[in-house]
Short mmCIF file of C-alpha atoms in Angstrom, two decimals:
data_model
loop_
_atom_site.label_atom_id
_atom_site.label_comp_id
_atom_site.label_asym_id
_atom_site.label_seq_id
_atom_site.Cartn_x
_atom_site.Cartn_y
_atom_site.Cartn_z
CA MET A 42 0.12 -0.23 -0.11
CA ALA A 43 1.05 3.45 -0.92
CA ILE A 44 1.47 5.76 2.62
CA SER A 45 3.13 9.53 2.28
CA GLU A 46 5.86 10.71 3.82
CA ARG A 47 3.93 12.50 6.15
CA ASP A 48 2.22 9.59 7.50
CA ILE A 49 5.46 7.52 8.17
CA GLU A 50 7.18 10.55 10.09
CA ILE A 51 3.69 10.84 11.93
CA ILE A 52 4.02 6.87 12.84
CA PHE A 53 7.79 7.17 14.29
CA GLU A 54 6.77 9.99 16.03
CA ARG A 55 3.73 8.94 17.89
CA LEU A 56 5.86 5.79 18.35
CA ARG A 57 8.81 7.26 20.35
CA SER A 58 5.97 9.04 22.79
CA GLY A 59 4.09 4.94 23.39
CA VAL A 60 1.10 6.01 22.02
CA VAL A 61 -0.73 4.32 18.79
CA PRO A 62 -0.53 6.49 15.87
CA GLU A 63 -3.77 8.17 14.19
CA GLN A 64 -2.63 7.35 10.62
CA GLY A 65 -0.78 4.77 8.65
CA LEU A 66 -1.86 1.83 10.78
CA GLU A 67 -1.95 -0.72 8.07
CA ALA A 68 1.39 -0.18 7.17
CA PHE A 69 1.92 -2.26 10.08
CA ALA A 70 -0.42 -3.88 11.12
CA VAL A 71 0.16 -7.99 11.50
CA GLY A 72 -1.87 -10.87 12.76
CA ILE A 73 -5.34 -9.27 12.93
CA GLU A 74 -6.85 -10.20 9.68
CA LYS A 75 -9.75 -12.21 11.23
CA GLN A 76 -10.66 -9.39 13.16
CA ARG A 77 -10.91 -6.89 10.65
CA THR A 78 -12.20 -8.86 8.40
CA GLU A 79 -15.45 -8.68 10.79
CA ILE A 80 -15.16 -5.01 11.49
CA GLN A 81 -15.55 -4.36 7.56
CA ARG A 82 -18.72 -6.55 8.02
CA GLN A 83 -20.02 -4.67 10.55
CA LEU A 84 -19.29 -1.13 9.17
CA GLN A 85 -21.48 -2.79 5.56
CA LEU A 86 -23.97 -3.32 8.14
CA ALA A 87 -23.92 0.14 9.00
CA ALA A 88 -23.74 1.55 5.34
CA SER A 89 -26.90 -0.95 4.63
CA GLY A 90 -28.61 0.96 7.26
CA GLU A 91 -28.16 -0.89 10.26
CA GLY A 92 -27.66 0.22 13.70
CA ALA A 93 -25.15 -2.00 15.37
CA PHE A 94 -22.40 -2.41 18.21
CA LYS A 95 -19.49 -3.87 18.81
CA PHE A 96 -16.99 -4.88 21.81
CA LEU A 97 -13.28 -5.50 21.34
CA ARG A 98 -11.93 -7.71 24.10
CA GLY A 99 -8.25 -8.10 24.81
CA GLY A 100 -5.57 -8.18 27.68
CA TYR A 101 -3.56 -5.29 28.15
CA GLY A 102 -1.01 -5.20 25.05
CA CYS A 103 -3.20 -6.67 22.71
CA GLY A 104 -3.62 -3.86 20.60
CA LYS A 105 -7.33 -2.82 21.11
CA THR A 106 -6.33 0.80 20.56
CA PHE A 107 -4.68 -0.13 17.22
CA MET A 108 -7.76 -2.41 15.88
CA SER A 109 -9.87 0.54 16.38
CA ARG A 110 -8.05 3.25 15.29
CA LEU A 111 -7.56 1.46 12.03
CA ALA A 112 -11.32 0.73 12.25
CA ILE A 113 -11.76 4.40 12.21
CA LEU A 114 -9.62 4.86 9.32
CA ASP A 115 -11.30 2.15 7.16
CA ALA A 116 -14.65 4.09 8.22
CA GLN A 117 -13.44 7.16 6.63
CA ALA A 118 -12.12 5.79 3.62
CA GLN A 119 -15.35 4.18 3.25
CA GLY A 120 -17.38 7.43 3.47
CA PHE A 121 -18.27 7.18 7.05
CA ALA A 122 -17.81 10.09 9.74
CA THR A 123 -16.34 8.88 12.84
CA SER A 124 -15.51 9.81 16.32
CA PHE A 125 -12.67 8.15 18.78
CA VAL A 126 -13.21 8.87 22.70
CA VAL A 127 -10.85 7.75 25.63
CA VAL A 128 -13.13 6.91 28.47
CA SER A 129 -12.09 9.21 31.52
CA ASP A 130 -12.84 8.68 34.69
CA ASN A 131 -12.97 12.44 35.33
CA ASP A 132 -15.50 13.58 32.91
CA LEU A 133 -16.93 10.61 30.77
CA HIS A 134 -19.77 8.87 32.59
CA PHE A 135 -21.80 6.60 30.33
CA TYR A 136 -24.94 7.39 32.48
CA LYS A 137 -24.91 10.95 32.12
CA PHE A 138 -25.53 10.92 27.96
CA ASP A 139 -24.73 14.57 27.82
CA ASP A 140 -21.10 13.60 28.57
CA VAL A 141 -20.88 10.83 26.39
CA TYR A 142 -22.82 13.25 23.26
CA ARG A 143 -20.25 15.99 24.20
CA LYS A 144 -17.07 13.86 23.75
CA VAL A 145 -18.40 12.13 20.34
CA VAL A 146 -19.44 14.94 18.74
CA GLN A 147 -16.31 17.21 19.81
CA GLU A 148 -14.41 14.05 18.07
CA LEU A 149 -16.02 14.18 15.03
CA GLY A 150 -14.18 13.54 12.03
CA THR A 151 -14.03 12.66 8.41
CA SER A 152 -11.57 11.77 5.93
CA SER A 153 -11.25 15.70 5.15
CA CYS A 154 -11.57 16.93 8.20
CA PRO A 155 -9.83 14.99 11.33
CA ARG A 156 -11.58 16.67 13.83
CA GLY A 157 -14.65 18.91 15.27
CA ALA A 158 -15.83 18.49 11.75
CA LEU A 159 -19.37 19.07 12.82
CA SER A 160 -19.64 22.58 11.03
CA ASP A 161 -18.01 20.90 7.82
CA ILE A 162 -20.75 18.14 7.96
CA ILE A 163 -23.47 20.98 8.63
CA ASP A 164 -22.45 23.17 5.70
CA ARG A 165 -22.15 19.83 3.75
CA TRP A 166 -25.78 19.25 4.37
CA ILE A 167 -27.00 22.86 3.83
CA ALA A 168 -25.06 23.09 0.38
CA ARG A 169 -27.53 19.90 -0.56
CA VAL A 170 -30.18 21.21 0.58
CA GLU A 171 -29.76 24.26 -1.37
CA ASP A 172 -28.94 22.06 -4.68
CA ALA A 173 -32.58 20.60 -4.06
CA LEU A 174 -34.44 23.50 -3.79
CA ILE A 175 -32.29 24.97 -6.94
CA ALA A 176 -33.50 21.76 -8.70
CA GLY A 177 -36.72 21.96 -7.87
CA GLY A 178 -36.84 25.28 -9.39
CA ALA A 179 -36.53 27.78 -6.51
CA ASP A 180 -34.49 31.15 -7.73
CA GLU A 181 -31.27 30.91 -5.46
CA ASN A 182 -30.76 34.87 -6.31
CA SER A 183 -34.25 35.58 -4.97
CA ASP A 184 -34.78 37.48 -1.82
CA ASP A 185 -37.00 34.82 0.00
CA PHE A 186 -34.25 31.90 -0.80
CA ASP A 187 -32.72 31.98 2.23
CA SER A 188 -36.02 31.53 4.14
CA LEU A 189 -36.51 28.78 1.70
CA VAL A 190 -33.49 26.61 2.88
CA GLN A 191 -34.17 27.33 6.48
CA GLU A 192 -37.94 25.83 5.92
CA ARG A 193 -36.42 22.69 3.99
CA MET A 194 -33.58 22.24 6.54
CA GLU A 195 -36.21 21.95 9.64
CA ALA A 196 -38.44 19.94 7.33
CA GLU A 197 -36.01 17.33 6.25
CA LEU A 198 -34.52 16.86 10.01
CA ALA A 199 -37.91 16.18 11.07
CA SER A 200 -38.51 13.64 8.26
CA LEU A 201 -35.14 11.98 8.77
CA THR A 202 -35.52 11.72 12.57
CA GLY A 203 -38.98 10.84 12.45
CA GLY A 204 -40.05 14.44 14.20
CA LYS A 205 -37.54 12.67 17.27
CA ALA A 206 -35.21 15.87 16.54
CA PRO A 207 -35.45 18.29 19.64
CA GLU A 208 -37.08 22.19 18.84
CA ASP A 209 -33.75 23.73 20.00
CA MET A 210 -32.17 21.47 17.62
CA ALA A 211 -33.87 22.90 14.56
CA ARG A 212 -33.59 26.33 16.28
CA VAL A 213 -29.78 26.44 16.14
CA LEU A 214 -29.64 24.88 13.19
CA ARG A 215 -31.72 27.85 11.38
CA ALA A 216 -29.98 30.25 13.37
CA ILE A 217 -25.66 29.24 12.62
CA PHE A 218 -27.21 29.37 8.27
CA MET A 219 -28.51 32.89 8.79
CA LEU A 220 -25.56 34.07 10.87
CA LYS A 221 -23.25 32.91 8.32
CA GLN A 222 -25.32 33.97 5.08
CA LYS A 223 -24.57 37.65 7.20
CA GLY A 224 -21.14 37.02 7.72
CA ASP A 225 -21.18 36.47 11.74
CA ILE A 226 -19.08 34.12 12.20
CA VAL A 227 -18.20 34.23 15.88
CA GLU A 228 -21.95 33.97 16.83
CA ALA A 229 -22.33 31.07 14.31
CA SER A 230 -19.38 29.45 16.20
CA ALA A 231 -20.84 29.92 19.12
CA LEU A 232 -24.30 28.28 18.76
CA LEU A 233 -21.89 25.40 17.16
CA SER A 234 -19.90 24.95 20.47
CA TRP A 235 -23.71 24.86 22.26
CA LEU A 236 -24.45 22.58 19.37
CA SER A 237 -21.67 20.16 20.57
CA GLY A 238 -22.29 19.94 24.00
CA SER A 239 -20.63 23.26 25.70
CA GLU A 240 -22.13 24.58 28.48
CA ASN A 241 -19.89 27.50 28.43
CA VAL A 242 -21.95 29.45 25.77
CA ALA A 243 -22.76 33.14 26.62
CA ALA A 244 -26.51 33.97 26.80
CA SER A 245 -26.28 36.15 24.01
CA ALA A 246 -25.62 33.95 21.82
CA LYS A 247 -28.55 31.75 23.07
CA LYS A 248 -30.70 34.09 22.87
CA VAL A 249 -30.02 34.99 18.92
CA ALA A 250 -31.60 31.39 18.85
CA GLY A 251 -34.13 31.82 20.91
CA ILE A 252 -32.93 29.18 23.35
CA LYS A 253 -32.45 28.61 26.77
CA GLY A 254 -30.16 26.08 28.94
CA ASP A 255 -27.67 23.34 27.59
CA ILE A 256 -28.68 20.23 26.16
CA GLY A 257 -29.45 17.72 29.02
CA SER A 258 -28.47 14.11 29.61
CA ARG A 259 -32.23 13.13 28.94
CA GLU A 260 -32.33 14.70 25.18
CA ALA A 261 -28.89 14.21 24.79
CA LEU A 262 -29.34 10.77 22.36
CA ASP A 263 -32.29 12.46 20.88
CA TYR A 264 -29.59 15.26 19.61
CA LEU A 265 -27.05 12.36 18.52
CA GLN A 266 -29.59 11.28 16.33
CA GLY A 267 -29.99 14.29 14.69
CA ILE A 268 -26.13 14.82 14.58
CA LEU A 269 -26.47 11.16 12.86
CA GLU A 270 -29.08 12.00 10.14
CA ILE A 271 -27.56 15.09 9.37
CA THR A 272 -24.15 13.19 8.73
CA LYS A 273 -25.79 10.92 6.18
CA ALA A 274 -27.73 13.49 4.91
CA ALA A 275 -24.27 15.71 3.85
CA GLY A 276 -23.34 12.64 1.86
CA TYR A 277 -21.45 9.98 4.44
CA LYS A 278 -22.33 6.74 4.90
CA GLY A 279 -22.95 6.80 8.53
CA LEU A 280 -21.61 7.26 11.86
CA VAL A 281 -18.73 4.80 13.43
CA ILE A 282 -18.17 6.00 17.37
CA VAL A 283 -15.47 3.97 19.10
CA ILE A 284 -15.14 3.82 22.95
CA ASP A 285 -11.73 3.10 23.89
CA GLU A 286 -10.54 1.93 27.21
CA ALA A 287 -13.95 0.99 28.56
CA GLU A 288 -12.27 -0.49 31.52
CA THR A 289 -11.25 2.79 33.10
CA ILE A 290 -14.83 2.34 34.21
CA LEU A 291 -13.51 -0.50 36.81
CA ARG A 292 -11.39 2.42 38.65
CA MET A 293 -14.43 4.34 39.46
CA ARG A 294 -16.82 4.48 42.63
CA HIS A 295 -19.01 1.50 42.90
CA ASP A 296 -22.41 3.72 42.50
CA VAL A 297 -20.69 5.06 39.64
CA ARG A 298 -19.65 2.13 37.66
CA GLY A 299 -23.11 0.52 37.97
CA LYS A 300 -24.75 3.58 36.34
CA SER A 301 -22.07 3.55 33.73
CA LEU A 302 -22.29 0.14 33.21
CA ASN A 303 -26.68 0.74 32.49
CA GLY A 304 -25.92 3.54 30.49
CA ILE A 305 -23.70 1.24 28.28
CA ARG A 306 -26.78 -1.31 28.15
CA GLN A 307 -29.11 1.45 26.96
CA ILE A 308 -26.85 2.26 24.50
CA CYS A 309 -26.95 -1.09 23.01
CA ASP A 310 -30.56 -1.41 24.02
CA ALA A 311 -31.23 1.09 21.43
CA ALA A 312 -28.57 0.39 19.14
CA ASP A 313 -31.01 -0.86 16.05
CA ARG A 314 -33.07 2.56 16.68
CA TYR A 315 -30.11 4.51 15.40
CA LYS A 316 -29.72 3.74 11.30
CA GLY A 317 -26.18 4.02 10.24
CA LEU A 318 -24.46 3.95 13.72
CA LEU A 319 -22.11 1.38 14.67
CA TRP A 320 -20.73 1.72 18.50
CA ILE A 321 -16.99 0.00 18.87
CA PHE A 322 -16.40 -0.58 22.75
CA THR A 323 -12.39 -2.04 23.84
CA GLY A 324 -12.02 -3.15 26.97
CA THR A 325 -10.23 -6.14 29.05
CA PRO A 326 -11.12 -9.29 30.01
CA GLU A 327 -11.34 -8.06 33.64
CA PHE A 328 -14.18 -5.41 32.38
CA PHE A 329 -16.15 -8.29 30.81
CA ASP A 330 -16.04 -11.10 33.12
CA THR A 331 -15.69 -9.66 36.54
CA ASN A 332 -18.48 -8.37 38.73
CA ARG A 333 -17.06 -5.48 38.92
CA GLY A 334 -17.32 -4.70 35.42
CA VAL A 335 -20.19 -6.40 33.11
CA ALA A 336 -20.39 -9.39 34.40
CA GLY A 337 -21.60 -7.72 37.50
CA LEU A 338 -25.19 -6.02 35.36
CA GLN A 339 -26.63 -9.49 34.68
CA PRO A 340 -29.04 -7.81 31.62
CA LEU A 341 -25.84 -6.26 29.48
CA HIS A 342 -23.62 -9.52 30.58
CA ASP A 343 -26.52 -11.83 29.18
CA ARG A 344 -26.29 -9.55 25.99
CA ILE A 345 -22.85 -9.38 24.92
CA LYS A 346 -21.53 -11.94 26.77
CA PHE A 347 -18.37 -13.94 25.25
CA GLU A 348 -18.69 -17.80 24.68
CA ARG A 349 -16.20 -19.93 23.05
CA VAL A 350 -17.31 -23.77 21.78
CA GLY A 351 -14.51 -26.46 21.53
CA GLY A 352 -11.74 -23.77 22.29
CA PHE A 353 -13.04 -22.15 19.56
CA ALA A 354 -14.59 -18.26 19.48
CA ASN A 355 -16.58 -16.80 17.17
CA PRO A 356 -15.85 -13.57 16.17
CA ARG A 357 -19.58 -12.28 14.44
CA GLN A 358 -20.76 -12.43 18.36
CA PRO A 359 -20.93 -9.37 20.63
CA GLN A 360 -17.27 -9.74 21.74
CA LEU A 361 -14.53 -9.70 19.29
CA GLU A 362 -11.45 -11.27 20.92
CA LEU A 363 -7.79 -9.91 20.33
CA LYS A 364 -5.10 -12.10 20.86
CA PRO A 365 -2.39 -11.23 22.82
CA PHE A 366 1.38 -10.53 20.62
CA ASP A 367 3.83 -13.42 20.35
CA ALA A 368 7.67 -13.11 19.81
CA SER A 369 7.03 -13.60 16.05
CA ARG A 370 4.51 -11.38 15.81
CA LEU A 371 6.61 -8.45 17.35
CA LYS A 372 9.22 -9.22 15.08
CA GLU A 373 7.18 -8.83 12.02
CA VAL A 374 6.16 -5.91 13.13
CA ALA A 375 9.59 -4.68 13.90
CA ILE A 376 10.68 -5.63 10.18
CA LYS A 377 7.46 -3.67 8.56
CA LEU A 378 8.62 -0.34 10.67
CA ARG A 379 12.57 -0.98 9.89
CA GLY A 380 11.54 -1.00 6.15
CA LEU A 381 9.15 1.98 6.78
CA TYR A 382 11.93 4.12 8.56
CA HIS A 383 13.73 6.45 5.98
CA PRO A 384 17.23 6.93 7.37
CA THR A 385 19.21 10.71 6.45
CA THR A 386 22.40 8.60 6.08
CA ASP A 387 23.10 5.12 4.56
CA PRO A 388 20.49 3.32 3.50
CA SER A 389 22.13 0.07 3.99
CA ASN A 390 22.90 0.73 7.12
CA LEU A 391 19.43 -0.45 9.15
CA PRO A 392 19.22 -4.08 8.08
CA ARG A 393 23.01 -4.59 8.83
CA LYS A 394 22.54 -2.87 11.76
CA VAL A 395 19.09 -4.11 13.20
CA THR A 396 19.04 -7.36 12.01
CA PRO A 397 16.17 -9.79 12.90
CA GLU A 398 19.08 -11.44 15.54
CA PHE A 399 18.61 -8.39 17.34
CA ILE A 400 15.03 -7.87 17.28
CA GLU A 401 15.02 -11.21 18.89
CA ARG A 402 17.03 -10.02 21.54
CA LEU A 403 15.05 -6.88 22.24
CA VAL A 404 11.99 -8.76 22.47
CA ASP A 405 13.84 -10.72 25.36
CA LYS A 406 15.07 -7.80 26.87
CA VAL A 407 12.33 -5.42 27.13
CA THR A 408 9.88 -8.55 28.35
CA THR A 409 12.16 -9.38 31.22
CA GLY A 410 10.71 -6.92 33.56
CA PHE A 411 7.28 -8.87 32.94
CA LYS A 412 8.69 -12.48 33.35
CA GLY A 413 9.00 -13.01 29.65
CA ASP A 414 5.23 -12.14 28.94
CA VAL A 415 5.54 -10.98 25.28
CA GLY A 416 1.73 -10.29 25.03
CA VAL A 417 1.97 -7.20 27.19
CA VAL A 418 4.79 -5.17 26.21
CA PRO A 419 4.44 -4.49 22.44
CA ARG A 420 3.87 -0.32 23.89
CA GLN A 421 7.36 -0.49 25.48
CA PHE A 422 8.72 -2.60 22.77
CA LEU A 423 8.22 -0.84 19.87
CA ARG A 424 9.43 2.54 21.72
CA GLN A 425 12.56 1.06 22.26
CA PHE A 426 12.85 -0.26 18.73
CA VAL A 427 11.87 3.29 17.45
CA ASN A 428 14.76 4.69 19.41
CA VAL A 429 17.30 2.42 18.17
CA LEU A 430 16.32 3.10 14.78
CA ASP A 431 16.96 6.51 15.24
CA LEU A 432 20.41 5.88 16.81
CA ALA A 433 21.26 3.59 14.41
CA ASN A 434 20.58 6.24 11.76
CA GLU A 435 22.22 9.19 14.03
CA TYR A 436 25.50 7.64 14.86
CA GLU A 437 27.74 5.64 12.36
CA GLU A 438 29.57 3.90 15.10
CA PHE A 439 26.25 2.87 16.96
CA ASP A 440 26.21 -0.87 17.63
CA PRO A 441 22.78 -2.56 18.70
CA MET A 442 24.07 -5.43 19.28
CA ALA A 443 26.78 -3.90 21.71
CA ALA A 444 24.16 -1.57 23.33
CA GLU A 445 23.34 -1.54 26.92
CA GLY A 446 20.71 0.42 28.33
CA PHE A 447 17.55 -0.84 27.26
CA ASP A 448 15.20 -0.58 30.31
CA LEU A 449 11.85 -0.18 30.85
CA THR A 450 10.77 3.66 30.50
CA GLU A 451 7.28 5.73 32.03
CA LEU A 452 5.68 2.27 33.12
CA THR A 453 1.49 2.97 32.62
CA VAL A 454 -0.01 2.48 35.95
CA GLU A 455 -1.35 -1.16 34.04
CA GLU A 456 2.28 -1.82 33.63
CA ARG A 457 3.59 -1.46 36.79
CA ARG A 458 0.42 -3.59 38.10
CA ILE A 459 1.22 -6.20 35.64
CA GLN A 460 5.12 -6.21 36.55
CA GLN A 461 4.55 -6.42 40.42
CA GLY A 462 2.21 -9.24 39.50
CA LEU A 463 -0.66 -7.47 41.02
CA PRO A 464 -4.14 -7.80 39.11
CA PRO A 465 -5.75 -5.01 37.60
CA PHE A 466 -7.57 -3.41 40.27
CA ASP A 467 -7.76 -3.89 43.75
CA GLU A 468 -11.42 -5.84 44.77
CA GLU A 469 -13.79 -4.28 46.68
CA PRO A 470 -16.52 -6.19 49.17
CA GLU A 471 -19.25 -4.91 46.64
CA ASP A 472 -17.86 -6.21 43.88
CA ILE A 473 -19.22 -9.43 44.93
CA ALA A 474 -22.86 -7.96 45.09
CA GLY A 475 -23.01 -6.57 41.29
CA TYR A 476 -24.98 -3.69 40.16
CA ALA A 477 -28.92 -3.48 39.65
CA PRO A 478 -30.63 -2.33 36.05
CA VAL A 479 -31.93 0.97 36.22
CA GLU A 480 -32.63 3.75 33.59
CA PHE A 481 -31.63 6.88 32.87
#
């Protein structure tokens, strides 16, 4: 596959920081063909008008973020709008649907606008509304054309959502259109912020649209449906939302965990009503299988439980399993990255210095602190490996096989607990009881 110089630079810059790149992932994807095929099937379902959800299941270091980032890129390449949200125990609680809505809309992206794409999506929709009016005989130069556009926008929004779009949503969209027509970009941007879920929009901007207050939890999913329908009306196939690191919920208080899991249950229960929307959640086995997580909420567990038959897991069940890395897979990734790296000195240096034998040695070295468990070290390994490529490129005399100092750096909380032989979380007495189903 062709990959741009910019994407290559981004790949290595992100790996130096120990994070998953946002571009160019296909260039070094290894061993995820079955999982990727299932994600493609889900995208096809969404493109055909189905609402769906999928849970990516894997232990620490299995590549859940990588797989979900790759799903985002595949979705955008196929004409979807996307949103990639990382769960935070500070500002994202799933029982507060206004939190979920705000994060999703703020992270909206497309192939042409990677982040903050709401304004562009709305503009594309309005342009299509205008084109339809002109095709129907309306005069775009007439004094009442803008009024006709506003009327068509409101009628189309009501039709697309089955009349479920909140009245304030229609008011804000009309106001945004008129403000842009007048060249008042500041006020239009303020209302776009309001529509994105911001609670910090001035009352004077709201007054222009004839609205009060902010988007609340009760109506947030109705607003999300409106955004989904506008996105499709703007020419996109649908919307893919990734919720990464759902296991973060396990670190929350017991009452917050229970309500957040119930929020996820409600999202899954309502998924088929959001035509063209695919939710992808990522989580660890502890998130899915323990009473502290999904297993503690029986209705959700029954809906998405993971099963094996004769040792085989069906990739089409709600949870899609990602296998841990092994030494050969890590080595294959390293070889791919070595091929992508563009040296600034003699190109023959890298293959001569960074040999397969050295790569095997580095795998052993990095896994030592984790009792030889290759599956939990990809982040640390790739970070060290890119550092070696940089050193081999920068210094003619650098010999990786003779170098020392390949120590683990900047361990995450999860990596420290694994290194110390601790479970992912400290159990609490309340974990045994599980959670009661509730509605929000």
